[in-house]
Amino acid sequence: MRTRQAVNPVAQHRPGQARRGLAPRPRRTLSPQERQRLVWIGKGVAAVLGVIVISVLLIWGTAAYREMVRQQNAEAAARAQKTVYPVPSSCAPGDLEVRVNLPDTVAVGAGATVNLEFVNQGVEDCLLDTSAESLTMLVTSGGQTVWDSQVCPAGDAGGTLLLPGSAATAVDPAGLVPTPAAAGLSSSATASLHWDGKVSGPGCAADKATVAGAGTYHLRVALGGEDVLGDRVFVVR
């Protein structure tokens, strides 16, 4: 028959309680040299971190400054830039729409006034010359010249007008976008030619001119030597 031997329980060691039979380990005290060394190490780490932070700030600040200077230079260049637009040329008859107001019938001796409206249908701006040398009117009957504006005056002396084309742009409110000179102008211009109802004599002497009699008359208008109306017919009664 087996007998059980008594087992003595092992005493558990509690934290902070010295083991029985073992002397507590004494704490090691740092020497002044070691403490001084730790202080220097801490200062060195702080200095390195400071250098890193300052370097990052300098790099960021330099990049921001360069970007600011670049934007200022770009804005200054945009303000200083001048766009040169081509000088408009004379209006081509093919680019002009001509609207005419001419009475079908006039009284003998009353004459006739022709009202013209020129509309620029081209893309580019053009110059319309309505002077007496450029805008002319011819009245004929039976194949004979009755009156010629190049011999007798046809009304008020005209001038040169700028007609914008479809490419003309509106003025930019910010003033940063250059604008053609014709922007904002009307694309049409009007002119009037008047026939006094008389036959133009030599030198257009009014006292020697005779009144054109009743009949059928033909009228043509030319701009720069090119016909712009075709043959228009009216009657004098």
PDB file of C-alpha atoms in Angstrom:
ATOM      1  CA  MET A   1       0.000   0.000   0.000  1.00  0.00           C
ATOM      2  CA  ARG A   2       1.455   3.324  -1.117  1.00  0.00           C
ATOM      3  CA  THR A   3       1.707   6.176   1.274  1.00  0.00           C
ATOM      4  CA  ARG A   4       1.429   9.766   0.217  1.00  0.00           C
ATOM      5  CA  GLN A   5       4.210  12.079   1.192  1.00  0.00           C
ATOM      6  CA  ALA A   6       3.307  15.498   2.346  1.00  0.00           C
ATOM      7  CA  VAL A   7       4.286  18.200  -0.120  1.00  0.00           C
ATOM      8  CA  ASN A   8       5.150  21.576   1.236  1.00  0.00           C
ATOM      9  CA  PRO A   9       3.596  24.285  -0.887  1.00  0.00           C
ATOM     10  CA  VAL A  10       6.038  26.701  -2.537  1.00  0.00           C
ATOM     11  CA  ALA A  11       5.494  30.161  -1.357  1.00  0.00           C
ATOM     12  CA  GLN A  12       4.515  32.459  -4.222  1.00  0.00           C
ATOM     13  CA  HIS A  13       6.643  35.504  -4.805  1.00  0.00           C
ATOM     14  CA  ARG A  14       4.756  38.773  -4.851  1.00  0.00           C
ATOM     15  CA  PRO A  15       5.950  41.670  -6.930  1.00  0.00           C
ATOM     16  CA  GLY A  16       7.952  44.143  -4.946  1.00  0.00           C
ATOM     17  CA  GLN A  17       8.688  41.516  -2.302  1.00  0.00           C
ATOM     18  CA  ALA A  18      12.238  40.307  -2.031  1.00  0.00           C
ATOM     19  CA  ARG A  19      12.767  36.656  -2.356  1.00  0.00           C
ATOM     20  CA  ARG A  20      13.626  35.007   0.840  1.00  0.00           C
ATOM     21  CA  GLY A  21      17.221  34.318   1.087  1.00  0.00           C
ATOM     22  CA  LEU A  22      18.136  36.854  -1.761  1.00  0.00           C
ATOM     23  CA  ALA A  23      19.498  40.281  -1.068  1.00  0.00           C
ATOM     24  CA  PRO A  24      17.907  43.193  -3.075  1.00  0.00           C
ATOM     25  CA  ARG A  25      19.960  44.395  -6.075  1.00  0.00           C
ATOM     26  CA  PRO A  26      21.275  47.880  -5.439  1.00  0.00           C
ATOM     27  CA  ARG A  27      20.381  50.563  -8.042  1.00  0.00           C
ATOM     28  CA  ARG A  28      23.231  51.761 -10.207  1.00  0.00           C
ATOM     29  CA  THR A  29      23.975  55.431  -9.925  1.00  0.00           C
ATOM     30  CA  LEU A  30      25.132  57.303 -13.065  1.00  0.00           C
ATOM     31  CA  SER A  31      28.386  59.031 -12.772  1.00  0.00           C
ATOM     32  CA  PRO A  32      28.617  62.769 -13.506  1.00  0.00           C
ATOM     33  CA  GLN A  33      30.428  61.983 -16.757  1.00  0.00           C
ATOM     34  CA  GLU A  34      27.591  59.693 -17.896  1.00  0.00           C
ATOM     35  CA  ARG A  35      24.935  62.243 -17.019  1.00  0.00           C
ATOM     36  CA  GLN A  36      26.851  64.903 -18.899  1.00  0.00           C
ATOM     37  CA  ARG A  37      27.093  62.562 -21.889  1.00  0.00           C
ATOM     38  CA  LEU A  38      23.307  62.026 -21.911  1.00  0.00           C
ATOM     39  CA  VAL A  39      22.738  65.770 -21.792  1.00  0.00           C
ATOM     40  CA  TRP A  40      24.990  66.278 -24.795  1.00  0.00           C
ATOM     41  CA  ILE A  41      23.246  63.465 -26.685  1.00  0.00           C
ATOM     42  CA  GLY A  42      19.841  65.094 -26.037  1.00  0.00           C
ATOM     43  CA  LYS A  43      21.135  68.450 -27.210  1.00  0.00           C
ATOM     44  CA  GLY A  44      22.565  66.842 -30.343  1.00  0.00           C
ATOM     45  CA  VAL A  45      19.270  65.147 -31.216  1.00  0.00           C
ATOM     46  CA  ALA A  46      17.387  68.416 -30.676  1.00  0.00           C
ATOM     47  CA  ALA A  47      19.879  70.263 -32.877  1.00  0.00           C
ATOM     48  CA  VAL A  48      19.533  67.707 -35.684  1.00  0.00           C
ATOM     49  CA  LEU A  49      15.734  67.908 -35.527  1.00  0.00           C
ATOM     50  CA  GLY A  50      15.937  71.703 -35.592  1.00  0.00           C
ATOM     51  CA  VAL A  51      18.160  71.641 -38.668  1.00  0.00           C
ATOM     52  CA  ILE A  52      15.742  69.282 -40.431  1.00  0.00           C
ATOM     53  CA  VAL A  53      12.733  71.506 -39.630  1.00  0.00           C
ATOM     54  CA  ILE A  54      14.553  74.664 -40.737  1.00  0.00           C
ATOM     55  CA  SER A  55      15.674  72.975 -43.978  1.00  0.00           C
ATOM     56  CA  VAL A  56      12.117  71.890 -44.785  1.00  0.00           C
ATOM     57  CA  LEU A  57      10.806  75.402 -44.112  1.00  0.00           C
ATOM     58  CA  LEU A  58      13.532  76.956 -46.275  1.00  0.00           C
ATOM     59  CA  ILE A  59      12.798  74.595 -49.179  1.00  0.00           C
ATOM     60  CA  TRP A  60       9.042  75.250 -48.960  1.00  0.00           C
ATOM     61  CA  GLY A  61       9.539  79.001 -48.617  1.00  0.00           C
ATOM     62  CA  THR A  62      11.911  79.122 -51.592  1.00  0.00           C
ATOM     63  CA  ALA A  63       9.453  77.208 -53.791  1.00  0.00           C
ATOM     64  CA  ALA A  64       6.562  79.462 -52.727  1.00  0.00           C
ATOM     65  CA  TYR A  65       8.645  82.582 -53.402  1.00  0.00           C
ATOM     66  CA  ARG A  66       9.642  81.353 -56.861  1.00  0.00           C
ATOM     67  CA  GLU A  67       6.002  80.610 -57.711  1.00  0.00           C
ATOM     68  CA  MET A  68       4.946  84.075 -56.557  1.00  0.00           C
ATOM     69  CA  VAL A  69       7.670  85.711 -58.673  1.00  0.00           C
ATOM     70  CA  ARG A  70       6.667  83.585 -61.683  1.00  0.00           C
ATOM     71  CA  GLN A  71       3.022  84.646 -61.380  1.00  0.00           C
ATOM     72  CA  GLN A  72       3.977  88.312 -61.013  1.00  0.00           C
ATOM     73  CA  ASN A  73       6.210  88.130 -64.089  1.00  0.00           C
ATOM     74  CA  ALA A  74       3.451  86.431 -66.091  1.00  0.00           C
ATOM     75  CA  GLU A  75       0.912  89.103 -65.101  1.00  0.00           C
ATOM     76  CA  ALA A  76       3.368  91.895 -65.919  1.00  0.00           C
ATOM     77  CA  ALA A  77       4.098  90.341 -69.320  1.00  0.00           C
ATOM     78  CA  ALA A  78       0.363  90.038 -70.059  1.00  0.00           C
ATOM     79  CA  ARG A  79      -0.185  93.712 -69.221  1.00  0.00           C
ATOM     80  CA  ALA A  80       2.789  94.821 -71.280  1.00  0.00           C
ATOM     81  CA  GLN A  81       1.933  92.690 -74.312  1.00  0.00           C
ATOM     82  CA  LYS A  82       0.508  94.636 -77.214  1.00  0.00           C
ATOM     83  CA  THR A  83      -1.445  92.838 -79.899  1.00  0.00           C
ATOM     84  CA  VAL A  84      -0.965  94.357 -83.333  1.00  0.00           C
ATOM     85  CA  TYR A  85      -3.973  93.906 -85.571  1.00  0.00           C
ATOM     86  CA  PRO A  86      -3.645  94.146 -89.344  1.00  0.00           C
ATOM     87  CA  VAL A  87      -4.647  97.427 -90.946  1.00  0.00           C
ATOM     88  CA  PRO A  88      -8.119  96.960 -92.508  1.00  0.00           C
ATOM     89  CA  SER A  89      -8.215  96.983 -96.278  1.00  0.00           C
ATOM     90  CA  SER A  90     -10.883  98.422 -98.545  1.00  0.00           C
ATOM     91  CA  CYS A  91     -14.211  96.615 -98.498  1.00  0.00           C
ATOM     92  CA  ALA A  92     -14.531  94.137-101.338  1.00  0.00           C
ATOM     93  CA  PRO A  93     -17.820  94.530-103.229  1.00  0.00           C
ATOM     94  CA  GLY A  94     -18.383  90.786-102.854  1.00  0.00           C
ATOM     95  CA  ASP A  95     -18.390  91.158 -99.047  1.00  0.00           C
ATOM     96  CA  LEU A  96     -20.930  93.985 -99.065  1.00  0.00           C
ATOM     97  CA  GLU A  97     -24.682  93.683 -99.027  1.00  0.00           C
ATOM     98  CA  VAL A  98     -26.128  96.836-100.597  1.00  0.00           C
ATOM     99  CA  ARG A  99     -29.678  97.860 -99.751  1.00  0.00           C
ATOM    100  CA  VAL A 100     -31.208 100.623-101.853  1.00  0.00           C
ATOM    101  CA  ASN A 101     -34.204 102.905-101.444  1.00  0.00           C
ATOM    102  CA  LEU A 102     -35.159 104.451-104.798  1.00  0.00           C
ATOM    103  CA  PRO A 103     -38.598 105.750-105.807  1.00  0.00           C
ATOM    104  CA  ASP A 104     -40.176 104.058-108.792  1.00  0.00           C
ATOM    105  CA  THR A 105     -41.613 107.329-110.133  1.00  0.00           C
ATOM    106  CA  VAL A 106     -40.548 110.975-109.796  1.00  0.00           C
ATOM    107  CA  ALA A 107     -41.943 114.221-111.177  1.00  0.00           C
ATOM    108  CA  VAL A 108     -40.256 116.092-113.997  1.00  0.00           C
ATOM    109  CA  GLY A 109     -37.622 118.441-112.548  1.00  0.00           C
ATOM    110  CA  ALA A 110     -37.956 117.007-109.022  1.00  0.00           C
ATOM    111  CA  GLY A 111     -34.905 114.815-109.251  1.00  0.00           C
ATOM    112  CA  ALA A 112     -34.372 111.647-107.226  1.00  0.00           C
ATOM    113  CA  THR A 113     -32.527 110.734-104.038  1.00  0.00           C
ATOM    114  CA  VAL A 114     -30.986 107.296-103.706  1.00  0.00           C
ATOM    115  CA  ASN A 115     -30.468 106.084-100.143  1.00  0.00           C
ATOM    116  CA  LEU A 116     -27.909 103.289 -99.792  1.00  0.00           C
ATOM    117  CA  GLU A 117     -27.029 101.025 -96.882  1.00  0.00           C
ATOM    118  CA  PHE A 118     -23.820  98.986 -96.985  1.00  0.00           C
ATOM    119  CA  VAL A 119     -23.513  95.933 -94.703  1.00  0.00           C
ATOM    120  CA  ASN A 120     -20.191  94.143 -94.234  1.00  0.00           C
ATOM    121  CA  GLN A 121     -20.832  90.405 -94.465  1.00  0.00           C
ATOM    122  CA  GLY A 122     -17.152  89.466 -94.500  1.00  0.00           C
ATOM    123  CA  VAL A 123     -15.110  88.069 -91.631  1.00  0.00           C
ATOM    124  CA  GLU A 124     -12.493  90.828 -91.485  1.00  0.00           C
ATOM    125  CA  ASP A 125     -12.959  94.532 -90.799  1.00  0.00           C
ATOM    126  CA  CYS A 126     -12.853  96.711 -93.884  1.00  0.00           C
ATOM    127  CA  LEU A 127     -12.813 100.367 -94.898  1.00  0.00           C
ATOM    128  CA  LEU A 128     -15.742 101.769 -96.882  1.00  0.00           C
ATOM    129  CA  ASP A 129     -14.887 104.816 -98.970  1.00  0.00           C
ATOM    130  CA  THR A 130     -18.020 106.873 -99.643  1.00  0.00           C
ATOM    131  CA  SER A 131     -16.218 109.893-101.037  1.00  0.00           C
ATOM    132  CA  ALA A 132     -17.358 111.410-104.353  1.00  0.00           C
ATOM    133  CA  GLU A 133     -14.336 109.858-106.070  1.00  0.00           C
ATOM    134  CA  SER A 134     -15.246 106.323-104.926  1.00  0.00           C
ATOM    135  CA  LEU A 135     -19.054 106.254-104.708  1.00  0.00           C
ATOM    136  CA  THR A 136     -20.512 107.338-108.037  1.00  0.00           C
ATOM    137  CA  MET A 137     -23.936 107.380-109.705  1.00  0.00           C
ATOM    138  CA  LEU A 138     -24.826 107.408-113.402  1.00  0.00           C
ATOM    139  CA  VAL A 139     -28.263 108.182-114.907  1.00  0.00           C
ATOM    140  CA  THR A 140     -28.898 107.211-118.521  1.00  0.00           C
ATOM    141  CA  SER A 141     -31.835 107.120-120.950  1.00  0.00           C
ATOM    142  CA  GLY A 142     -31.929 105.637-124.431  1.00  0.00           C
ATOM    143  CA  GLY A 143     -28.262 104.679-124.132  1.00  0.00           C
ATOM    144  CA  GLN A 144     -27.258 108.323-123.561  1.00  0.00           C
ATOM    145  CA  THR A 145     -25.718 109.757-120.384  1.00  0.00           C
ATOM    146  CA  VAL A 146     -28.170 112.118-118.690  1.00  0.00           C
ATOM    147  CA  TRP A 147     -26.302 112.792-115.478  1.00  0.00           C
ATOM    148  CA  ASP A 148     -22.958 111.681-114.016  1.00  0.00           C
ATOM    149  CA  SER A 149     -21.970 112.316-110.399  1.00  0.00           C
ATOM    150  CA  GLN A 150     -18.330 112.484-111.479  1.00  0.00           C
ATOM    151  CA  VAL A 151     -19.261 115.590-113.462  1.00  0.00           C
ATOM    152  CA  CYS A 152     -21.853 117.096-111.120  1.00  0.00           C
ATOM    153  CA  PRO A 153     -21.940 116.786-107.318  1.00  0.00           C
ATOM    154  CA  ALA A 154     -24.235 114.060-106.011  1.00  0.00           C
ATOM    155  CA  GLY A 155     -24.708 115.220-102.435  1.00  0.00           C
ATOM    156  CA  ASP A 156     -22.700 115.671 -99.275  1.00  0.00           C
ATOM    157  CA  ALA A 157     -19.057 114.707 -99.486  1.00  0.00           C
ATOM    158  CA  GLY A 158     -18.562 111.317 -97.872  1.00  0.00           C
ATOM    159  CA  GLY A 159     -15.539 109.826 -96.159  1.00  0.00           C
ATOM    160  CA  THR A 160     -13.935 106.558 -95.140  1.00  0.00           C
ATOM    161  CA  LEU A 161     -15.850 104.427 -92.634  1.00  0.00           C
ATOM    162  CA  LEU A 162     -14.691 101.374 -90.693  1.00  0.00           C
ATOM    163  CA  LEU A 163     -17.084  98.435 -90.922  1.00  0.00           C
ATOM    164  CA  PRO A 164     -16.382  95.568 -88.490  1.00  0.00           C
ATOM    165  CA  GLY A 165     -16.522  92.008 -89.745  1.00  0.00           C
ATOM    166  CA  SER A 166     -17.946  88.972 -88.016  1.00  0.00           C
ATOM    167  CA  ALA A 167     -14.574  88.318 -86.305  1.00  0.00           C
ATOM    168  CA  ALA A 168     -14.771  91.530 -84.257  1.00  0.00           C
ATOM    169  CA  THR A 169     -14.923  90.794 -80.509  1.00  0.00           C
ATOM    170  CA  ALA A 170     -16.558  92.647 -77.653  1.00  0.00           C
ATOM    171  CA  VAL A 171     -14.542  94.619 -75.114  1.00  0.00           C
ATOM    172  CA  ASP A 172     -13.328  92.503 -72.177  1.00  0.00           C
ATOM    173  CA  PRO A 173     -14.504  94.143 -68.885  1.00  0.00           C
ATOM    174  CA  ALA A 174     -11.260  93.133 -67.168  1.00  0.00           C
ATOM    175  CA  GLY A 175      -9.261  94.955 -69.799  1.00  0.00           C
ATOM    176  CA  LEU A 176      -6.826  92.043 -70.145  1.00  0.00           C
ATOM    177  CA  VAL A 177      -7.878  90.844 -73.582  1.00  0.00           C
ATOM    178  CA  PRO A 178      -6.871  93.115 -76.476  1.00  0.00           C
ATOM    179  CA  THR A 179      -9.819  94.176 -78.583  1.00  0.00           C
ATOM    180  CA  PRO A 180      -9.924  95.154 -82.288  1.00  0.00           C
ATOM    181  CA  ALA A 181     -10.584  98.796 -83.022  1.00  0.00           C
ATOM    182  CA  ALA A 182     -13.849  97.950 -84.791  1.00  0.00           C
ATOM    183  CA  ALA A 183     -15.389  96.184 -81.779  1.00  0.00           C
ATOM    184  CA  GLY A 184     -18.634  97.832 -80.713  1.00  0.00           C
ATOM    185  CA  LEU A 185     -19.179  99.605 -84.051  1.00  0.00           C
ATOM    186  CA  SER A 186     -22.079  98.980 -86.394  1.00  0.00           C
ATOM    187  CA  SER A 187     -21.372  96.650 -89.299  1.00  0.00           C
ATOM    188  CA  SER A 188     -23.380  98.877 -91.657  1.00  0.00           C
ATOM    189  CA  ALA A 189     -23.117 102.402 -93.021  1.00  0.00           C
ATOM    190  CA  THR A 190     -25.446 104.625 -95.029  1.00  0.00           C
ATOM    191  CA  ALA A 191     -24.878 107.062 -97.866  1.00  0.00           C
ATOM    192  CA  SER A 192     -27.120 109.198-100.078  1.00  0.00           C
ATOM    193  CA  LEU A 193     -26.749 110.286-103.686  1.00  0.00           C
ATOM    194  CA  HIS A 194     -28.994 112.955-105.210  1.00  0.00           C
ATOM    195  CA  TRP A 195     -29.808 113.691-108.832  1.00  0.00           C
ATOM    196  CA  ASP A 196     -31.270 117.162-109.350  1.00  0.00           C
ATOM    197  CA  GLY A 197     -33.440 116.072-112.313  1.00  0.00           C
ATOM    198  CA  LYS A 198     -31.369 117.939-114.862  1.00  0.00           C
ATOM    199  CA  VAL A 199     -29.114 116.974-117.721  1.00  0.00           C
ATOM    200  CA  SER A 200     -25.502 117.545-116.743  1.00  0.00           C
ATOM    201  CA  GLY A 201     -23.872 119.986-119.161  1.00  0.00           C
ATOM    202  CA  PRO A 202     -20.223 120.868-119.674  1.00  0.00           C
ATOM    203  CA  GLY A 203     -18.638 121.685-116.323  1.00  0.00           C
ATOM    204  CA  CYS A 204     -22.018 121.053-114.685  1.00  0.00           C
ATOM    205  CA  ALA A 205     -23.118 124.661-115.200  1.00  0.00           C
ATOM    206  CA  ALA A 206     -26.445 124.951-113.374  1.00  0.00           C
ATOM    207  CA  ASP A 207     -27.618 127.940-115.390  1.00  0.00           C
ATOM    208  CA  LYS A 208     -27.130 126.044-118.649  1.00  0.00           C
ATOM    209  CA  ALA A 209     -28.497 122.705-117.529  1.00  0.00           C
ATOM    210  CA  THR A 210     -31.805 121.597-118.962  1.00  0.00           C
ATOM    211  CA  VAL A 211     -34.479 119.669-117.101  1.00  0.00           C
ATOM    212  CA  ALA A 212     -34.691 116.006-118.032  1.00  0.00           C
ATOM    213  CA  GLY A 213     -37.994 115.260-119.734  1.00  0.00           C
ATOM    214  CA  ALA A 214     -40.501 112.537-118.994  1.00  0.00           C
ATOM    215  CA  GLY A 215     -39.466 109.019-119.816  1.00  0.00           C
ATOM    216  CA  THR A 216     -37.804 105.855-118.547  1.00  0.00           C
ATOM    217  CA  TYR A 217     -34.397 106.203-116.926  1.00  0.00           C
ATOM    218  CA  HIS A 218     -31.725 103.770-115.793  1.00  0.00           C
ATOM    219  CA  LEU A 219     -29.569 104.238-112.715  1.00  0.00           C
ATOM    220  CA  ARG A 220     -26.279 102.587-111.743  1.00  0.00           C
ATOM    221  CA  VAL A 221     -24.147 102.990-108.625  1.00  0.00           C
ATOM    222  CA  ALA A 222     -20.481 102.041-108.477  1.00  0.00           C
ATOM    223  CA  LEU A 223     -18.081 101.720-105.535  1.00  0.00           C
ATOM    224  CA  GLY A 224     -14.429 102.036-106.410  1.00  0.00           C
ATOM    225  CA  GLY A 225     -15.304 101.570-110.071  1.00  0.00           C
ATOM    226  CA  GLU A 226     -17.273  98.334-109.504  1.00  0.00           C
ATOM    227  CA  ASP A 227     -21.030  98.180-109.974  1.00  0.00           C
ATOM    228  CA  VAL A 228     -22.883  97.398-106.728  1.00  0.00           C
ATOM    229  CA  LEU A 229     -26.558  97.702-107.723  1.00  0.00           C
ATOM    230  CA  GLY A 230     -26.949  96.521-111.259  1.00  0.00           C
ATOM    231  CA  ASP A 231     -29.421  98.264-113.550  1.00  0.00           C
ATOM    232  CA  ARG A 232     -32.215 100.060-111.648  1.00  0.00           C
ATOM    233  CA  VAL A 233     -35.138 101.529-113.607  1.00  0.00           C
ATOM    234  CA  PHE A 234     -37.368 104.454-112.622  1.00  0.00           C
ATOM    235  CA  VAL A 235     -39.827 106.693-114.455  1.00  0.00           C
ATOM    236  CA  VAL A 236     -39.942 110.478-114.745  1.00  0.00           C
ATOM    237  CA  ARG A 237     -43.458 111.870-115.317  1.00  0.00           C
TER     238      ARG A 237
END
